[in-house]
C-alpha positions in Angstrom: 19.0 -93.5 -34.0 21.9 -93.6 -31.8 23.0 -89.6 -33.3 19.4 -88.4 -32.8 19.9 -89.8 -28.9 23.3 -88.2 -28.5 22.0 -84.6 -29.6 19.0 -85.0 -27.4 21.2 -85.5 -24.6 23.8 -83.0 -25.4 20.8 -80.2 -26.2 19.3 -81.7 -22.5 23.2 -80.7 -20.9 23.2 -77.1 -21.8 19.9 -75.6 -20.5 20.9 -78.2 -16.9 24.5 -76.3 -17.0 23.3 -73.0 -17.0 20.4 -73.6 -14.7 23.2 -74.3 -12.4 25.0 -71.0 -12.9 21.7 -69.8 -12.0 21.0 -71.7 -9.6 24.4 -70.5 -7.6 23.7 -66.9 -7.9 20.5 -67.6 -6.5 21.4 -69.5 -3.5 24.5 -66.4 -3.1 21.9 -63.8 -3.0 19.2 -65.5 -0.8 22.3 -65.8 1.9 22.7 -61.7 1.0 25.8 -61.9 -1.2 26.1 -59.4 -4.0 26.9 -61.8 -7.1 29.1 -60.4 -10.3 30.1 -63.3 -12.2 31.1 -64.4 -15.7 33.0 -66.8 -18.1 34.3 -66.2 -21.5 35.9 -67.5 -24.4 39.2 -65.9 -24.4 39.8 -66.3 -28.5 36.3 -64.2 -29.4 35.6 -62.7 -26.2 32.3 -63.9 -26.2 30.4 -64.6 -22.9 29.0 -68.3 -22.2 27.4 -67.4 -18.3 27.7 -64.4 -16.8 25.8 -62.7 -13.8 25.4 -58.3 -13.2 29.1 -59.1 -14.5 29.2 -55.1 -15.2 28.2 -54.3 -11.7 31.7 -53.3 -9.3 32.3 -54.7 -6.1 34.8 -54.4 -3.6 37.8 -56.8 -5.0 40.3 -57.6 -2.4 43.4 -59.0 -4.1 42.8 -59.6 -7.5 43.4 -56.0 -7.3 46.9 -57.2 -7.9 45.8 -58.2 -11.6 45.1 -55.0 -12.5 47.9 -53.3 -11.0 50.5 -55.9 -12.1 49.6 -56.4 -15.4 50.0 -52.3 -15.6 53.3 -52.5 -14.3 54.6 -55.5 -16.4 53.3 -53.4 -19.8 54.7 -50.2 -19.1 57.8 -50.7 -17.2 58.7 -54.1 -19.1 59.5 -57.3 -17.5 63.4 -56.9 -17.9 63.5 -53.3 -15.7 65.7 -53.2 -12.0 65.4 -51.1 -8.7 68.8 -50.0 -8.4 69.7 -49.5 -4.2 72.8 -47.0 -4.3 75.5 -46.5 -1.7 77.4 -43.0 -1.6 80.6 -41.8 0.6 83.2 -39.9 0.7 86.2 -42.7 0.3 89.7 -42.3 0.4 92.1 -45.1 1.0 89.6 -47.2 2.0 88.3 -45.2 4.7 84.9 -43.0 4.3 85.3 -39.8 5.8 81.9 -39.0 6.6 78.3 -41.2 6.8 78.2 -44.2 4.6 75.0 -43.4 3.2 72.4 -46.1 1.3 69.8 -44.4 -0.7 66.9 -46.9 -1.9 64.2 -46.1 -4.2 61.9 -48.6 -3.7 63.1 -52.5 -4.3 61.1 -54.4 -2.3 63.1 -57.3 -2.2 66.0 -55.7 -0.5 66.3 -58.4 2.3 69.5 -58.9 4.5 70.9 -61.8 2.1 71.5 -58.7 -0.9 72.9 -56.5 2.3 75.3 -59.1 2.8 76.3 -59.2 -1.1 76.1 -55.4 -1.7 78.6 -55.5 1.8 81.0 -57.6 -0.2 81.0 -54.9 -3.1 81.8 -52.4 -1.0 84.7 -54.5 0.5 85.8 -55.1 -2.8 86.0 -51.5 -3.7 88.4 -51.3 -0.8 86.4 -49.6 2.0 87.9 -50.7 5.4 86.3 -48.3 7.8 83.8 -45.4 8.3 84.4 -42.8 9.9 80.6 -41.6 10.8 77.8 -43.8 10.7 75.4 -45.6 8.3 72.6 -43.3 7.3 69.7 -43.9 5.0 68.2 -41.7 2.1 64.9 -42.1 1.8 64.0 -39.3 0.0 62.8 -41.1 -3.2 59.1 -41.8 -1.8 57.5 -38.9 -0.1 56.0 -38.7 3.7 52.4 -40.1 3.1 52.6 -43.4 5.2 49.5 -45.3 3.9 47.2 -45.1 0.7 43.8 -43.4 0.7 40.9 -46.2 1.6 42.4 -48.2 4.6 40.7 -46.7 7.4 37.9 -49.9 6.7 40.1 -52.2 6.5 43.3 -54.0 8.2 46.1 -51.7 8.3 48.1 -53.2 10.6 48.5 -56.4 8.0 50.7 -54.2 6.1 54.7 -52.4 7.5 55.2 -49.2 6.7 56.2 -48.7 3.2 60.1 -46.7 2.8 62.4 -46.0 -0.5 64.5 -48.4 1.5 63.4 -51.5 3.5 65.1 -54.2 4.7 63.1 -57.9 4.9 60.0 -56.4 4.3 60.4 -53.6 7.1 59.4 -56.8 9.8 61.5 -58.4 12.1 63.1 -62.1 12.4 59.4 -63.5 13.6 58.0 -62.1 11.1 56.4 -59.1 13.1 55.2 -55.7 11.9 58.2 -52.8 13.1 57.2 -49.9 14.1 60.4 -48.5 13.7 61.9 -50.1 10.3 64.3 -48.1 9.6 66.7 -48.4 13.3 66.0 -52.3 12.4 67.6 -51.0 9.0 70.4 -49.5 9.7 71.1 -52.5 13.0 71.1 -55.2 10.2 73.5 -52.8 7.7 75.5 -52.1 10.1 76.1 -56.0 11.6 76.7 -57.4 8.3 79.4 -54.5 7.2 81.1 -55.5 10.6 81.0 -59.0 10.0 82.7 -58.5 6.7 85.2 -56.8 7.7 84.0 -53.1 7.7 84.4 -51.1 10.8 82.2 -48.2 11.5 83.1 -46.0 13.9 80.2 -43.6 14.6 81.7 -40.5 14.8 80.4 -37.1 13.7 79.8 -36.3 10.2 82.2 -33.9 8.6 82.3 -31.8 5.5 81.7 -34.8 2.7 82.3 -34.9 -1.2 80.2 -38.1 -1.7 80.4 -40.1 -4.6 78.7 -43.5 -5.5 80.5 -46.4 -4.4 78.3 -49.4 -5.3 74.9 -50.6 -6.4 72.4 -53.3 -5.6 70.4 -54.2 -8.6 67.3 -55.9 -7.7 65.9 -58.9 -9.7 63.7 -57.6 -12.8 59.8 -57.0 -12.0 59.0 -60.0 -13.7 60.3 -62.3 -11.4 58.9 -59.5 -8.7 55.5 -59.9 -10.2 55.7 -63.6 -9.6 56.4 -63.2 -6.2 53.5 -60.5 -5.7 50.8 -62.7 -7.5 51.5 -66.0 -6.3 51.9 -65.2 -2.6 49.2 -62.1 -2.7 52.2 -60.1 -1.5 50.6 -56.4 -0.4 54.2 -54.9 0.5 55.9 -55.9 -3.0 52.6 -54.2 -4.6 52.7 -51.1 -2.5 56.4 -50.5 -2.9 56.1 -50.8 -6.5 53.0 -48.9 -7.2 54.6 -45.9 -4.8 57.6 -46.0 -7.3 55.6 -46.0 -10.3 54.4 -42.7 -8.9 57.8 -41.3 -8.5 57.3 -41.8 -4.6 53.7 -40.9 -4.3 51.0 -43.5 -4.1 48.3 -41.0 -5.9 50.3 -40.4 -8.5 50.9 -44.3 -8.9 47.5 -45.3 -9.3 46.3 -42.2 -11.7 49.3 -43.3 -13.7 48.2 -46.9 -13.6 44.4 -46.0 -14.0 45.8 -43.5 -17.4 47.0 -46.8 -18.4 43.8 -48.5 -18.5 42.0 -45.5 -20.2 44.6 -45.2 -23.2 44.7 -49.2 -23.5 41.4 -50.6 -22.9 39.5 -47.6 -23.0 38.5 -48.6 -19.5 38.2 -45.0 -17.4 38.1 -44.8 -14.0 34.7 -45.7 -13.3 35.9 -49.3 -14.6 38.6 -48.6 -12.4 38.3 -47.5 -9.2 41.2 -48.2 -7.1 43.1 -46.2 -4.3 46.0 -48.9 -4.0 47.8 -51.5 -5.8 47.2 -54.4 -3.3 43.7 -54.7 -2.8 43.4 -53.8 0.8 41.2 -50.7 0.2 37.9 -51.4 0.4 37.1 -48.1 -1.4 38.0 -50.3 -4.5 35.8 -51.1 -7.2 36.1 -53.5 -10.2 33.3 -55.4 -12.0 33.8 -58.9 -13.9 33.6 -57.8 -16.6 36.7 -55.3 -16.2 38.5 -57.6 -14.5 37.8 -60.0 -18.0 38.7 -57.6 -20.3 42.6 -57.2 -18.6 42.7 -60.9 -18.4 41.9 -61.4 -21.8 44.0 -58.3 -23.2 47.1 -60.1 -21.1 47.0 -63.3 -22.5 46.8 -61.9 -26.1 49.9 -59.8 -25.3 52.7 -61.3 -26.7 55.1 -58.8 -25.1 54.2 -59.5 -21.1 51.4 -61.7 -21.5 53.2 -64.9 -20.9 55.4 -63.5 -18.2 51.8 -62.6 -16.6 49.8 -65.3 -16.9 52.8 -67.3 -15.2 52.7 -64.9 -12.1 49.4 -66.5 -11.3 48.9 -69.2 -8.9 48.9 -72.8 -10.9 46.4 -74.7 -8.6 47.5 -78.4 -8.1 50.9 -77.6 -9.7 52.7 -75.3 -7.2 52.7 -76.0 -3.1 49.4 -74.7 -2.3 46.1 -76.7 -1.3 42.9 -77.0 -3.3 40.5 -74.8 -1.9 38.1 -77.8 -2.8 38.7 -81.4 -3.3 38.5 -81.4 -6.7 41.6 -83.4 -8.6 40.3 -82.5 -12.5 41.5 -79.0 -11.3 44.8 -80.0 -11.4 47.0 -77.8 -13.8 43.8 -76.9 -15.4 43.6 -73.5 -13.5 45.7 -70.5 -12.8 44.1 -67.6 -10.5 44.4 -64.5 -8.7 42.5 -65.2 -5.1 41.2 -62.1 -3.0 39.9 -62.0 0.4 39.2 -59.7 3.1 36.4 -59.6 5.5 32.9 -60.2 3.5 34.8 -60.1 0.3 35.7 -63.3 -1.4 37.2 -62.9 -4.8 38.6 -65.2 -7.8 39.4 -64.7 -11.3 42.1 -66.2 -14.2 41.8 -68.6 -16.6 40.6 -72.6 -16.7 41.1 -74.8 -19.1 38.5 -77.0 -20.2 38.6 -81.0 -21.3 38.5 -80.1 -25.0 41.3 -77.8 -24.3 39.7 -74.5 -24.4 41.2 -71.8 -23.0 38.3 -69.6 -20.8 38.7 -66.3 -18.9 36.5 -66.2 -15.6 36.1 -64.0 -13.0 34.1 -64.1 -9.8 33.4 -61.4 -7.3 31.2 -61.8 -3.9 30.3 -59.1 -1.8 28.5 -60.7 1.6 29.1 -63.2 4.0 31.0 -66.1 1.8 33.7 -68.6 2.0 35.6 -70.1 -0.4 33.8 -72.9 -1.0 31.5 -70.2 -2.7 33.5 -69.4 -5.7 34.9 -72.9 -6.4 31.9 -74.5 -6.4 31.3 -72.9 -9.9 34.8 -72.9 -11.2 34.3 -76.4 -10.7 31.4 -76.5 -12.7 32.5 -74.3 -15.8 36.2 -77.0 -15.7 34.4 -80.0 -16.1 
């Protein structure tokens, strides 16, 4: 008697579960939100809920997801962004310029100016006779990526080969001039270690390089990017994956897509790496197919799946009050205005491992998209 009872009630649970998926969608689209929703089972890939999950809306920042995964598989997680430094040196004074050439680290902040200054010191150079000059001829002169016209430019600095703490200044501001603030910091830091430059004219030079920055590798980059939804990181990076042009970056990251997953570029439909552009377009569904590939990849998968934010195990705040969450989810989040976005993986009591991803088009909040994440956890 008591087995007959327990499968009545468990066969009672699963029509009331998905009632409530459906219920949710509902109440989204009576408030004019455009819905595509899903969950799967990341072992078999099969789906347990799932709403117009094929239908592609604009994504915000779990753009990132797509673009970082990209990054991690072809570049590997172990590859640098070598900053160079060239001159003409000969006992210990630089003839001409002092000349730093970046090619897109976007981690290049004063604290690694102040250690590539102690290489050069080391290599002997005492003074400089011209000035510091940068080369930033590695990316080309485009200044923004196609799509951001709708949307809010001025939350981004402009994106150079070479930028120093994020091309903004000690309050955090946006510069409109990056690279004077640039060459001001280089050039206070070489004097405070001893370096003097004297700012004279630039002769005839036979430069050579004198030292190298090495940035950390892009897997500890990724991290960064995905866990603090940093657009600058993104940018820089997907501009260098394009040898300096951000066309060329996505088509090479949208070839990716098409020779791995088959996924063309009506799956994905991207004009950045960050998300800002709300000319982007990802479904679900595509967005569940790259989380799922990830976390079967043994080559980058893990180093992927830890770039994503770890709610209730890392210093950020539940988006809702919901303590079962804790360590039980890892996400990319994605907003911009009328665009709330979430997707990752939960884990559930039984210690399945689920892929989800959630996309709202409409006037939403965030309460929107973890009131069913909620629901599929527990």
């Amino acid at each position: 008697m008591a087995i007959r009872l327990l499968i009545f009630l468990l066969l009672c649970a699963l029509p009331s579960r998905a009632q409530g998926f459906r219920t949710w969608v509902r109440g989204l689209e009576a408030r004019g939100v455009t819905v595509s929703a899903g969950i799967w089972d990341v072992d078999t890939g099969r789906a347990l809920e799932r709403h117009d999950d094929g239908v592609s809306l604009v994504p915000a920042s779990t753009t990132k997801v797509v673009t970082t995964y990209a990054l991690l598989k072809t570049l590997k997680p172990d590859t640098t962004i070598e900053t160079e430094v060239w001159g003409d040196l000969r006992d210990g004074v630089v003839q001409g310029d002092l000349v730093f050439k970046g090619d897109g680290d976007p981690l290049f902040t004063s604290e690694r100016v102040w250690m590539l200054a102690q290489s050069l010191k080391k290599e002997g150079l005492r003074r400089v006779l011209g000035t510091v000059r940068l080369d930033q001829s590695a990316f080309d002169a485009q200044r923004e990526p196609q799509g951001w016209e709708n949307t809010s430019v001025d939350t981004l600095p402009v994106v150079r080969a070479l930028s120093v703490d994020f091309n903004r200044d000690d309050r955090g501001r946006i510069l409109e001039d990056p690279d004077r603030q640039a060459r001001e910091i280089i050039l206070r830091i070489l004097r405070e270690t001893g370096i003097t430059v004297e700012g004279g004219a630039a002769g005839p030079e036979v430069p050579r390089k004198l030292a190298t920055w090495t940035s950390p590798p892009l897997r500890a980059l990724v991290q960064d990017i995905n866990k603090w939804s940093n657009n600058f990181m993104i940018e820089m990076l997907t501009r260098r994956f394009g040898a300096g042009s951000w066309p060329r970056g996505v088509q090479r990251i949208q070839a990716f897509y098409q020779s791995a997953f088959n996924l063309g570029p009506e799956a994905i439909r991207i004009t950045d790496g960050s998300g800002l552009s709300k000319e982007n377009r990802l479904s679900a569904r595509t967005l569940a197919i790259i989380l799922r590939g990830a976390y079967h990849d043994f080559e980058v998968g893990p180093e992927f799946v830890s770039s994503l934010k770890i709610i209730g195990g890392e210093p950020w705040k539940l988006k809702i009050k919901d303590p079962n969450l804790t360590r039980r989810i890892r996400v990319k989040t994605g907003h911009l205005d009328r665009v709330t976005s979430l997707c990752g993986y939960l884990q559930t009591f039984d210690g399945k491992v689920r892929v989800f991803a959630i996309l709202l088009n409409g006037p939403t909040r965030d309460e929107d998209v973890w009131e069913q994440v909620s629901r599929w956890a527990n």
